[in-house]
Amino acid sequence: MVDYHAANNQSSAGGQQTYMEQENDWDRDLLLDPAWEKQQRKTFTAWCNSHLRKAGTQIENIEEDFRDGLKLMLLLEVISGERLPKPERGKMRVHKINNVNKALDFIASKGVKLVSIGAEEIVDGNSKMTLGMIWTIILRFAIQDISVEETSAKEGLLLWCQRKTAPYKNVNVQNFHISWKDGLAFNALIHRHRPELIDYDKLRKDDPVTNLNNAFEVAEKYLDIPKMLDAEDIVGTLRPDEKAIMTYVSCFYHAFSGAQKAETAANRICKVLAVNQENEHLMEDYEKLASDLLEWIRRTIPWLENKTPEKTMALMQEKLEEFRDYRRCHKPPKVQEKCQLEINFNTLQTKLRLSNRPAFMPSEGRMVSDINGAWYTLEGAEKGYEEWLLNEIRRLERLDHLAEKFRQKAAIHESWTNGKEALLTEDFMTASLSEIKALLRKHEAFESDLAAHQDRVEQIAAIAQELNELEYFDSPTVNARCQKICDLWDVLGSLTQSRRESLERTERLLESIDLLYLEYAKRAAPFNNWMEGAMEDLQDMFIVHNIEEIQHLISAHEQFKSTLADADRERGAIEGIQSEARKIAENNGIQLTQTNPYTTITQQSIDTKWNKVQELVPQRDKALQAELSKQMSNDHLRRQFATEANVVGPWIQNKMGEIGRISIEMNGTLEDQLAHLRQYEQSIIDYKPRIEKLEVDHQLIQEALIFDNVYTSFTMEHIRVGWEQLLTTIARTINEIENQILTRDAKGISQEQLHEYRTSFNHFDKDHSGALQAEEFKACLISLGYDVENDKQKRSGQMVSDDFRALLISTGNSLGDAEFARIMGIVDPNNSGAVTFQAFIDFMSRETTDTDTADQVIASFKILAGDKNFITADELRRELPPDQAEYCIARMAPYQGPDGIPGALDYMSFSTALYGESDL
């Protein structure tokens, strides 16, 4: 006995179905309602006889007459039009089993997997097994090929019934059991196609037996459909048997199918033309949007690459404000345009793929990759331009500070050197000995002072050098002044050396000068230098960027103030030296000269400078406190921005994660998901004022020349990029759902199928990336029962929905390498190694549904043309809606064949062009 049970052992493990999975329900139904078995026996017997009579025979008892396998093999030959192996004519049990096995083998060769049905059960007259086998034959040879609007099998037959009975009152076909009990649906089907046979208006809903018998008798008498049901059984059963009803109704479908050819042909053509018109419009829109966006990028990049520096801070601030205006106003709409362009492109390609059209190839230079490349260049130029602007502003700020510092130190030094050259060249040859000694001491003090000023000269030269290195615009003026100072300094150094040598040569002729004057001079000089340094420091320009730096300056200033008491005591001590000298002179009657011979630093000049220091200290206090207030204000701006950014940044990151989760969840129908996503998108758009508020805070920070923020890791650039990615991601996610709806509607995929596809896809998408790697995708296909051995029948375009699921039950847990390579070439043409969900459902829909082709459209036109090789404008206007008829007339070429007539149109070349290369 042939074992047909193996497949049943795999069906639950792999989530697979077989062609005879219906048998599981079959057994349970019979246990619940024996009346169903009676209905099935009568219906199936009549159906078998409707075919066996063509061979001049029939059956009386469906269990008994098929036991030897002879009439079973004959039935299969009649309905398939094929020859089976020669039967065995012996009467023994083994001969009967062999004949039944030949029949079962033939059924299996048609892609049907029989579960729990063996030849022995049929030979033994097992009623349930025999009825199950006949139902399998009916389903395969009478129902499977029924297709209405790309649905098939049970759904296609039900849709056909609903459409044909829609105009009739009291008829509402929702199933193949209760909807047929009152008999009106049967009568409506007959009346719709043969109104002369039925007086439908005389039928009453409350007389189901009369209605049913009327339909059965008319069908048998005029339509050659044998009576397969009993009116009393249908009315007397709470729920008539669905399989019996489907079998009987399928006979009506086949009886009336010829009348539908013209209608079907016209519908197919209308659908194909509508798709082409819409696709052409989408292509034109894409080209225009792509051209406009690329032109904007082409104009913008040179502006961003123009990094001509300005000489002043004000002019650079104008450039920065112009850049901010570009980021706030000009770029965001272009971000949306780019996103919309990608969405339009994906939608168009999906529609072309679903309608069996070649992929859209934009004109040269307008590919999505071209736009992404141009956009990448734009953002690179944009980033470089902003960095250049900020660096240039920092450089100019630094230059302004250094230039002012140079001018201040140069002025102080020039003031000090004024007259020093004349002093060093005074003639002392006629001076007295005491005057010579005084001049020598004075010169020593001067050298000490000169050495103290060496640092300032070096500082001035260093500042000038730094200004040169930073390319200060007024460097020539700075260099000239610095050179003048250095030249004079060299002259003073040379004169100082010469004067010292001259004085030392005459030193042995001079007596020592008054020690008190000398002590005064020695102590006054450094003290005087200290005061000058203090005044210079108190007036020194400073630039800080945060609270810590200004607090450091304040601390240093406080430390300086703490030394004033010691300095005041030193000033008193110096004054005491001078007082002591006058006291000694007075006591000894010495006539003092008017000035200290050792120094030009008078007590008056010390007191004046000391008072100046005292005056500058509170001014410095005020300046430092003002800067502290400014830095505190800057710190407030930093905190204000950071507080908002630390909310907005994680919010954007969280929303990105939520969108990723939403895109793989399966809550409700696609329309429910789309509505939810659009509400979600609106909530994101409603968040935009927070982003705009952050932009305002960021502008305040930039205007305050704040370049760092320790309170947040989120920069405005991060926020902008995140926000743009968020808007783009939600828009793309919505577009993915819309494309899934397009795929579902175009291919007749049910919500349950999409749910099953999504469940399996998510199961293997372990990292929630939204894409499957090759091995994950292969496991996903196996889980759906994809069988490489059934490849030829899978792609025949004859089955979808539950029937396709039944057909794809795998006989093993492996997918052939060649078949898998073919599939990967379809779902991953770019060899990225990953399969998106959209590519996955596109593949499943393409593999499991029939798509229109040029040959099908030609066949449809041929029907409308009355089997001619050409068609006329009048025929097109008669058979098609006005707009689509005119669309064809305008585009069809004149027919050139020898059988043509005036005005004949070539529908063949037109149909072929519909599936050719795009002109755009």
mmCIF file of C-alpha atoms in Angstrom, residues 476-759:
data_model
loop_
_atom_site.group_PDB
_atom_site.id
_atom_site.type_symbol
_atom_site.label_atom_id
_atom_site.label_comp_id
_atom_site.label_asym_id
_atom_site.label_seq_id
_atom_site.Cartn_x
_atom_site.Cartn_y
_atom_site.Cartn_z
ATOM 1 C CA PRO A 476 51.665 95.977 7.823
ATOM 2 C CA THR A 477 50.857 98.767 10.303
ATOM 3 C CA VAL A 478 51.560 96.491 13.269
ATOM 4 C CA ASN A 479 54.842 95.300 11.747
ATOM 5 C CA ALA A 480 56.020 98.843 11.018
ATOM 6 C CA ARG A 481 55.320 99.987 14.560
ATOM 7 C CA CYS A 482 56.943 96.883 16.045
ATOM 8 C CA GLN A 483 60.016 97.355 13.827
ATOM 9 C CA LYS A 484 60.297 100.965 14.937
ATOM 10 C CA ILE A 485 60.174 99.916 18.602
ATOM 11 C CA CYS A 486 62.766 97.183 18.063
ATOM 12 C CA ASP A 487 65.091 99.515 16.126
ATOM 13 C CA LEU A 488 64.880 102.128 18.869
ATOM 14 C CA TRP A 489 65.445 99.430 21.476
ATOM 15 C CA ASP A 490 68.626 98.341 19.674
ATOM 16 C CA VAL A 491 69.778 101.971 19.580
ATOM 17 C CA LEU A 492 69.076 102.411 23.296
ATOM 18 C CA GLY A 493 70.951 99.195 24.067
ATOM 19 C CA SER A 494 73.953 100.338 22.052
ATOM 20 C CA LEU A 495 73.908 103.832 23.588
ATOM 21 C CA THR A 496 73.516 102.380 27.069
ATOM 22 C CA GLN A 497 76.565 100.200 26.584
ATOM 23 C CA SER A 498 78.605 103.085 25.186
ATOM 24 C CA ARG A 499 77.592 105.429 28.008
ATOM 25 C CA ARG A 500 78.427 102.842 30.677
ATOM 26 C CA GLU A 501 81.905 102.309 29.168
ATOM 27 C CA SER A 502 82.508 106.064 29.136
ATOM 28 C CA LEU A 503 81.338 106.535 32.713
ATOM 29 C CA GLU A 504 83.363 103.568 33.947
ATOM 30 C CA ARG A 505 86.481 104.991 32.365
ATOM 31 C CA THR A 506 86.065 108.098 34.511
ATOM 32 C CA GLU A 507 84.701 106.309 37.616
ATOM 33 C CA ARG A 508 88.095 106.273 39.363
ATOM 34 C CA LEU A 509 88.038 110.059 39.186
ATOM 35 C CA LEU A 510 84.663 110.314 40.956
ATOM 36 C CA GLU A 511 83.746 110.006 44.584
ATOM 37 C CA SER A 512 80.941 107.882 45.773
ATOM 38 C CA ILE A 513 77.547 109.454 45.729
ATOM 39 C CA ASP A 514 75.364 109.795 48.758
ATOM 40 C CA LEU A 515 74.343 106.237 49.794
ATOM 41 C CA LEU A 516 70.864 107.251 50.790
ATOM 42 C CA TYR A 517 70.223 108.690 47.337
ATOM 43 C CA LEU A 518 71.597 105.506 45.835
ATOM 44 C CA GLU A 519 69.449 103.321 48.094
ATOM 45 C CA TYR A 520 66.449 105.441 47.208
ATOM 46 C CA ALA A 521 67.179 105.068 43.539
ATOM 47 C CA LYS A 522 67.662 101.298 43.797
ATOM 48 C CA ARG A 523 64.472 100.757 45.740
ATOM 49 C CA ALA A 524 62.441 103.322 43.827
ATOM 50 C CA ALA A 525 63.233 101.815 40.430
ATOM 51 C CA PRO A 526 61.846 98.315 41.055
ATOM 52 C CA PHE A 527 58.956 99.768 43.023
ATOM 53 C CA ASN A 528 58.263 102.146 40.171
ATOM 54 C CA ASN A 529 58.464 99.226 37.718
ATOM 55 C CA TRP A 530 56.120 97.198 39.938
ATOM 56 C CA MET A 531 53.592 100.040 39.885
ATOM 57 C CA GLU A 532 53.912 100.395 36.122
ATOM 58 C CA GLY A 533 53.460 96.640 35.763
ATOM 59 C CA ALA A 534 50.502 96.750 38.137
ATOM 60 C CA MET A 535 48.900 99.567 36.130
ATOM 61 C CA GLU A 536 49.534 97.639 32.941
ATOM 62 C CA ASP A 537 48.009 94.459 34.406
ATOM 63 C CA LEU A 538 45.038 96.379 35.813
ATOM 64 C CA GLN A 539 44.367 97.787 32.355
ATOM 65 C CA ASP A 540 45.164 94.553 30.526
ATOM 66 C CA MET A 541 42.547 93.322 28.077
ATOM 67 C CA PHE A 542 41.094 89.918 28.872
ATOM 68 C CA ILE A 543 38.883 87.409 27.047
ATOM 69 C CA VAL A 544 37.186 84.426 28.713
ATOM 70 C CA HIS A 545 34.683 81.804 27.590
ATOM 71 C CA ASN A 546 33.242 80.422 30.807
ATOM 72 C CA ILE A 547 32.678 81.121 34.496
ATOM 73 C CA GLU A 548 35.759 79.156 35.572
ATOM 74 C CA GLU A 549 38.074 81.372 33.537
ATOM 75 C CA ILE A 550 36.638 84.663 34.875
ATOM 76 C CA GLN A 551 36.643 83.301 38.419
ATOM 77 C CA HIS A 552 40.331 82.468 37.938
ATOM 78 C CA LEU A 553 40.988 86.121 36.920
ATOM 79 C CA ILE A 554 38.978 87.398 39.888
ATOM 80 C CA SER A 555 40.944 85.129 42.215
ATOM 81 C CA ALA A 556 44.237 86.427 40.775
ATOM 82 C CA HIS A 557 43.011 89.999 41.200
ATOM 83 C CA GLU A 558 42.056 89.351 44.822
ATOM 84 C CA GLN A 559 45.513 87.910 45.399
ATOM 85 C CA PHE A 560 47.014 91.075 43.862
ATOM 86 C CA LYS A 561 44.916 93.266 46.158
ATOM 87 C CA SER A 562 46.216 91.335 49.153
ATOM 88 C CA THR A 563 49.771 92.568 48.280
ATOM 89 C CA LEU A 564 48.810 96.267 48.322
ATOM 90 C CA ALA A 565 49.421 96.611 52.056
ATOM 91 C CA ASP A 566 53.029 95.390 51.693
ATOM 92 C CA ALA A 567 53.486 97.678 48.675
ATOM 93 C CA ASP A 568 52.201 100.639 50.682
ATOM 94 C CA ARG A 569 54.729 99.881 53.402
ATOM 95 C CA GLU A 570 57.485 99.744 50.753
ATOM 96 C CA ARG A 571 56.300 103.099 49.424
ATOM 97 C CA GLY A 572 56.551 104.512 52.978
ATOM 98 C CA ALA A 573 60.011 103.060 53.399
ATOM 99 C CA ILE A 574 61.183 104.696 50.122
ATOM 100 C CA GLU A 575 59.700 107.992 51.238
ATOM 101 C CA GLY A 576 61.483 107.527 54.577
ATOM 102 C CA ILE A 577 64.850 107.183 52.798
ATOM 103 C CA GLN A 578 64.393 110.494 51.065
ATOM 104 C CA SER A 579 63.260 112.119 54.303
ATOM 105 C CA GLU A 580 66.281 110.723 56.093
ATOM 106 C CA ALA A 581 68.610 112.191 53.427
ATOM 107 C CA ARG A 582 67.038 115.643 53.853
ATOM 108 C CA LYS A 583 67.282 115.340 57.631
ATOM 109 C CA ILE A 584 71.012 114.480 57.473
ATOM 110 C CA ALA A 585 71.623 117.359 55.062
ATOM 111 C CA GLU A 586 69.761 119.796 57.302
ATOM 112 C CA ASN A 587 71.570 118.586 60.400
ATOM 113 C CA ASN A 588 74.964 118.937 58.670
ATOM 114 C CA GLY A 589 74.197 122.104 56.706
ATOM 115 C CA ILE A 590 74.514 120.382 53.353
ATOM 116 C CA GLN A 591 72.959 122.173 50.343
ATOM 117 C CA LEU A 592 71.075 119.483 48.426
ATOM 118 C CA THR A 593 70.473 119.648 44.705
ATOM 119 C CA GLN A 594 66.892 119.865 43.482
ATOM 120 C CA THR A 595 66.839 116.320 42.104
ATOM 121 C CA ASN A 596 68.170 112.944 43.086
ATOM 122 C CA PRO A 597 71.315 112.486 41.044
ATOM 123 C CA TYR A 598 70.798 108.710 40.781
ATOM 124 C CA THR A 599 67.301 108.539 39.435
ATOM 125 C CA THR A 600 64.616 110.524 37.715
ATOM 126 C CA ILE A 601 61.980 108.833 39.821
ATOM 127 C CA THR A 602 60.699 111.448 42.212
ATOM 128 C CA GLN A 603 58.570 110.940 45.238
ATOM 129 C CA GLN A 604 55.851 112.864 43.439
ATOM 130 C CA SER A 605 55.917 110.452 40.493
ATOM 131 C CA ILE A 606 55.753 107.482 42.906
ATOM 132 C CA ASP A 607 52.788 109.027 44.703
ATOM 133 C CA THR A 608 51.062 109.819 41.400
ATOM 134 C CA LYS A 609 51.487 106.269 40.138
ATOM 135 C CA TRP A 610 50.437 104.844 43.504
ATOM 136 C CA ASN A 611 47.249 106.924 43.366
ATOM 137 C CA LYS A 612 46.693 105.668 39.810
ATOM 138 C CA VAL A 613 47.029 102.078 41.025
ATOM 139 C CA GLN A 614 44.527 102.809 43.795
ATOM 140 C CA GLU A 615 42.157 104.256 41.172
ATOM 141 C CA LEU A 616 42.535 101.323 38.776
ATOM 142 C CA VAL A 617 41.848 98.590 41.369
ATOM 143 C CA PRO A 618 38.068 99.282 41.732
ATOM 144 C CA GLN A 619 37.827 99.793 37.968
ATOM 145 C CA ARG A 620 39.330 96.340 37.510
ATOM 146 C CA ASP A 621 36.915 95.000 40.102
ATOM 147 C CA LYS A 622 34.000 96.439 38.139
ATOM 148 C CA ALA A 623 35.252 95.080 34.793
ATOM 149 C CA LEU A 624 35.761 91.590 36.239
ATOM 150 C CA GLN A 625 32.352 91.586 37.883
ATOM 151 C CA ALA A 626 30.752 92.732 34.636
ATOM 152 C CA GLU A 627 32.466 89.857 32.806
ATOM 153 C CA LEU A 628 31.356 87.480 35.571
ATOM 154 C CA SER A 629 27.751 88.601 35.026
ATOM 155 C CA LYS A 630 28.163 88.072 31.277
ATOM 156 C CA GLN A 631 29.548 84.558 31.797
ATOM 157 C CA MET A 632 26.749 83.758 34.237
ATOM 158 C CA SER A 633 24.288 84.914 31.596
ATOM 159 C CA ASN A 634 26.095 82.723 29.051
ATOM 160 C CA ASP A 635 25.933 79.831 31.493
ATOM 161 C CA HIS A 636 22.196 80.434 31.820
ATOM 162 C CA LEU A 637 21.887 80.256 28.031
ATOM 163 C CA ARG A 638 23.851 77.009 28.050
ATOM 164 C CA ARG A 639 21.610 75.523 30.764
ATOM 165 C CA GLN A 640 18.481 76.802 29.027
ATOM 166 C CA PHE A 641 19.506 75.140 25.769
ATOM 167 C CA ALA A 642 20.725 71.988 27.522
ATOM 168 C CA THR A 643 17.516 71.576 29.547
ATOM 169 C CA GLU A 644 15.437 71.558 26.374
ATOM 170 C CA ALA A 645 17.984 69.598 24.300
ATOM 171 C CA ASN A 646 18.233 66.890 26.982
ATOM 172 C CA VAL A 647 14.475 66.400 26.596
ATOM 173 C CA VAL A 648 14.196 66.804 22.825
ATOM 174 C CA GLY A 649 17.232 64.633 21.983
ATOM 175 C CA PRO A 650 16.081 61.530 23.926
ATOM 176 C CA TRP A 651 12.527 62.174 22.714
ATOM 177 C CA ILE A 652 13.692 61.969 19.110
ATOM 178 C CA GLN A 653 15.757 58.860 19.866
ATOM 179 C CA ASN A 654 12.783 57.278 21.633
ATOM 180 C CA LYS A 655 10.437 58.102 18.744
ATOM 181 C CA MET A 656 12.917 56.561 16.293
ATOM 182 C CA GLY A 657 12.848 53.381 18.393
ATOM 183 C CA GLU A 658 9.047 53.445 18.620
ATOM 184 C CA ILE A 659 8.721 53.803 14.847
ATOM 185 C CA GLY A 660 11.007 50.809 14.443
ATOM 186 C CA ARG A 661 8.777 48.785 16.791
ATOM 187 C CA ILE A 662 5.569 49.981 15.142
ATOM 188 C CA SER A 663 6.898 48.968 11.712
ATOM 189 C CA ILE A 664 7.200 45.329 12.835
ATOM 190 C CA GLU A 665 4.064 45.094 14.969
ATOM 191 C CA MET A 666 0.802 43.745 13.588
ATOM 192 C CA ASN A 667 -1.998 45.564 15.377
ATOM 193 C CA GLY A 668 -5.173 45.492 13.300
ATOM 194 C CA THR A 669 -5.517 45.796 9.564
ATOM 195 C CA LEU A 670 -3.076 47.664 7.314
ATOM 196 C CA GLU A 671 -5.584 50.517 7.209
ATOM 197 C CA ASP A 672 -5.626 50.560 11.030
ATOM 198 C CA GLN A 673 -1.826 50.604 11.076
ATOM 199 C CA LEU A 674 -1.770 53.373 8.455
ATOM 200 C CA ALA A 675 -4.263 55.472 10.448
ATOM 201 C CA HIS A 676 -2.234 54.883 13.609
ATOM 202 C CA LEU A 677 1.000 55.876 11.874
ATOM 203 C CA ARG A 678 -0.564 59.029 10.464
ATOM 204 C CA GLN A 679 -1.797 59.977 13.939
ATOM 205 C CA TYR A 680 1.701 59.230 15.170
ATOM 206 C CA GLU A 681 3.153 61.395 12.387
ATOM 207 C CA GLN A 682 0.835 64.266 13.399
ATOM 208 C CA SER A 683 1.993 63.970 17.011
ATOM 209 C CA ILE A 684 5.577 64.293 15.752
ATOM 210 C CA ILE A 685 4.686 67.319 13.605
ATOM 211 C CA ASP A 686 2.958 68.866 16.636
ATOM 212 C CA TYR A 687 6.310 68.612 18.421
ATOM 213 C CA LYS A 688 7.944 70.974 15.901
ATOM 214 C CA PRO A 689 7.490 74.131 18.099
ATOM 215 C CA ARG A 690 9.891 72.508 20.601
ATOM 216 C CA ILE A 691 12.481 72.213 17.827
ATOM 217 C CA GLU A 692 11.890 75.822 16.761
ATOM 218 C CA LYS A 693 12.232 76.965 20.384
ATOM 219 C CA LEU A 694 15.534 75.101 20.546
ATOM 220 C CA GLU A 695 16.667 76.879 17.356
ATOM 221 C CA VAL A 696 15.921 80.240 19.025
ATOM 222 C CA ASP A 697 17.949 79.234 22.105
ATOM 223 C CA HIS A 698 20.771 78.033 19.845
ATOM 224 C CA GLN A 699 20.818 81.346 17.986
ATOM 225 C CA LEU A 700 21.127 83.232 21.307
ATOM 226 C CA ILE A 701 24.092 81.000 22.183
ATOM 227 C CA GLN A 702 25.808 81.642 18.871
ATOM 228 C CA GLU A 703 25.168 85.391 19.093
ATOM 229 C CA ALA A 704 26.799 85.324 22.536
ATOM 230 C CA LEU A 705 29.831 83.611 20.918
ATOM 231 C CA ILE A 706 29.415 80.510 23.094
ATOM 232 C CA PHE A 707 31.210 77.576 21.521
ATOM 233 C CA ASP A 708 30.838 74.820 24.124
ATOM 234 C CA ASN A 709 28.187 73.420 26.468
ATOM 235 C CA VAL A 710 29.128 71.025 29.246
ATOM 236 C CA TYR A 711 25.504 70.518 30.277
ATOM 237 C CA THR A 712 24.459 68.445 27.284
ATOM 238 C CA SER A 713 25.906 66.081 24.736
ATOM 239 C CA PHE A 714 23.269 67.146 22.196
ATOM 240 C CA THR A 715 24.320 69.845 19.763
ATOM 241 C CA MET A 716 21.876 71.690 17.542
ATOM 242 C CA GLU A 717 23.342 69.801 14.617
ATOM 243 C CA HIS A 718 22.502 66.489 16.354
ATOM 244 C CA ILE A 719 18.966 67.693 17.011
ATOM 245 C CA ARG A 720 18.509 68.908 13.418
ATOM 246 C CA VAL A 721 19.801 65.668 11.910
ATOM 247 C CA GLY A 722 17.725 63.581 14.338
ATOM 248 C CA TRP A 723 14.588 65.608 13.611
ATOM 249 C CA GLU A 724 15.073 65.332 9.855
ATOM 250 C CA GLN A 725 15.694 61.580 10.179
ATOM 251 C CA LEU A 726 12.586 61.220 12.368
ATOM 252 C CA LEU A 727 10.357 62.998 9.828
ATOM 253 C CA THR A 728 11.902 61.000 7.002
ATOM 254 C CA THR A 729 11.591 57.669 8.853
ATOM 255 C CA ILE A 730 7.896 58.093 9.763
ATOM 256 C CA ALA A 731 7.155 59.192 6.186
ATOM 257 C CA ARG A 732 9.003 56.150 4.805
ATOM 258 C CA THR A 733 7.254 53.834 7.282
ATOM 259 C CA ILE A 734 3.859 55.203 6.187
ATOM 260 C CA ASN A 735 4.931 54.711 2.582
ATOM 261 C CA GLU A 736 5.872 51.094 3.332
ATOM 262 C CA ILE A 737 2.365 50.435 4.725
ATOM 263 C CA GLU A 738 0.815 52.202 1.707
ATOM 264 C CA ASN A 739 2.895 50.002 -0.599
ATOM 265 C CA GLN A 740 1.796 46.928 1.347
ATOM 266 C CA ILE A 741 -1.824 48.010 0.829
ATOM 267 C CA LEU A 742 -1.085 48.473 -2.881
ATOM 268 C CA THR A 743 0.443 45.005 -2.994
ATOM 269 C CA ARG A 744 -2.416 43.450 -1.039
ATOM 270 C CA ASP A 745 -5.126 45.098 -3.165
ATOM 271 C CA ALA A 746 -3.361 44.478 -6.471
ATOM 272 C CA LYS A 747 -2.606 40.832 -5.694
ATOM 273 C CA GLY A 748 -5.680 39.925 -3.676
ATOM 274 C CA ILE A 749 -3.647 39.042 -0.582
ATOM 275 C CA SER A 750 -5.898 38.645 2.465
ATOM 276 C CA GLN A 751 -5.296 40.363 5.788
ATOM 277 C CA GLU A 752 -4.700 36.933 7.323
ATOM 278 C CA GLN A 753 -1.970 36.183 4.768
ATOM 279 C CA LEU A 754 -0.247 39.511 5.437
ATOM 280 C CA HIS A 755 -0.513 38.814 9.159
ATOM 281 C CA GLU A 756 1.046 35.393 8.631
ATOM 282 C CA TYR A 757 3.839 36.854 6.467
ATOM 283 C CA ARG A 758 4.559 39.549 9.048
ATOM 284 C CA THR A 759 4.516 37.049 11.962
#
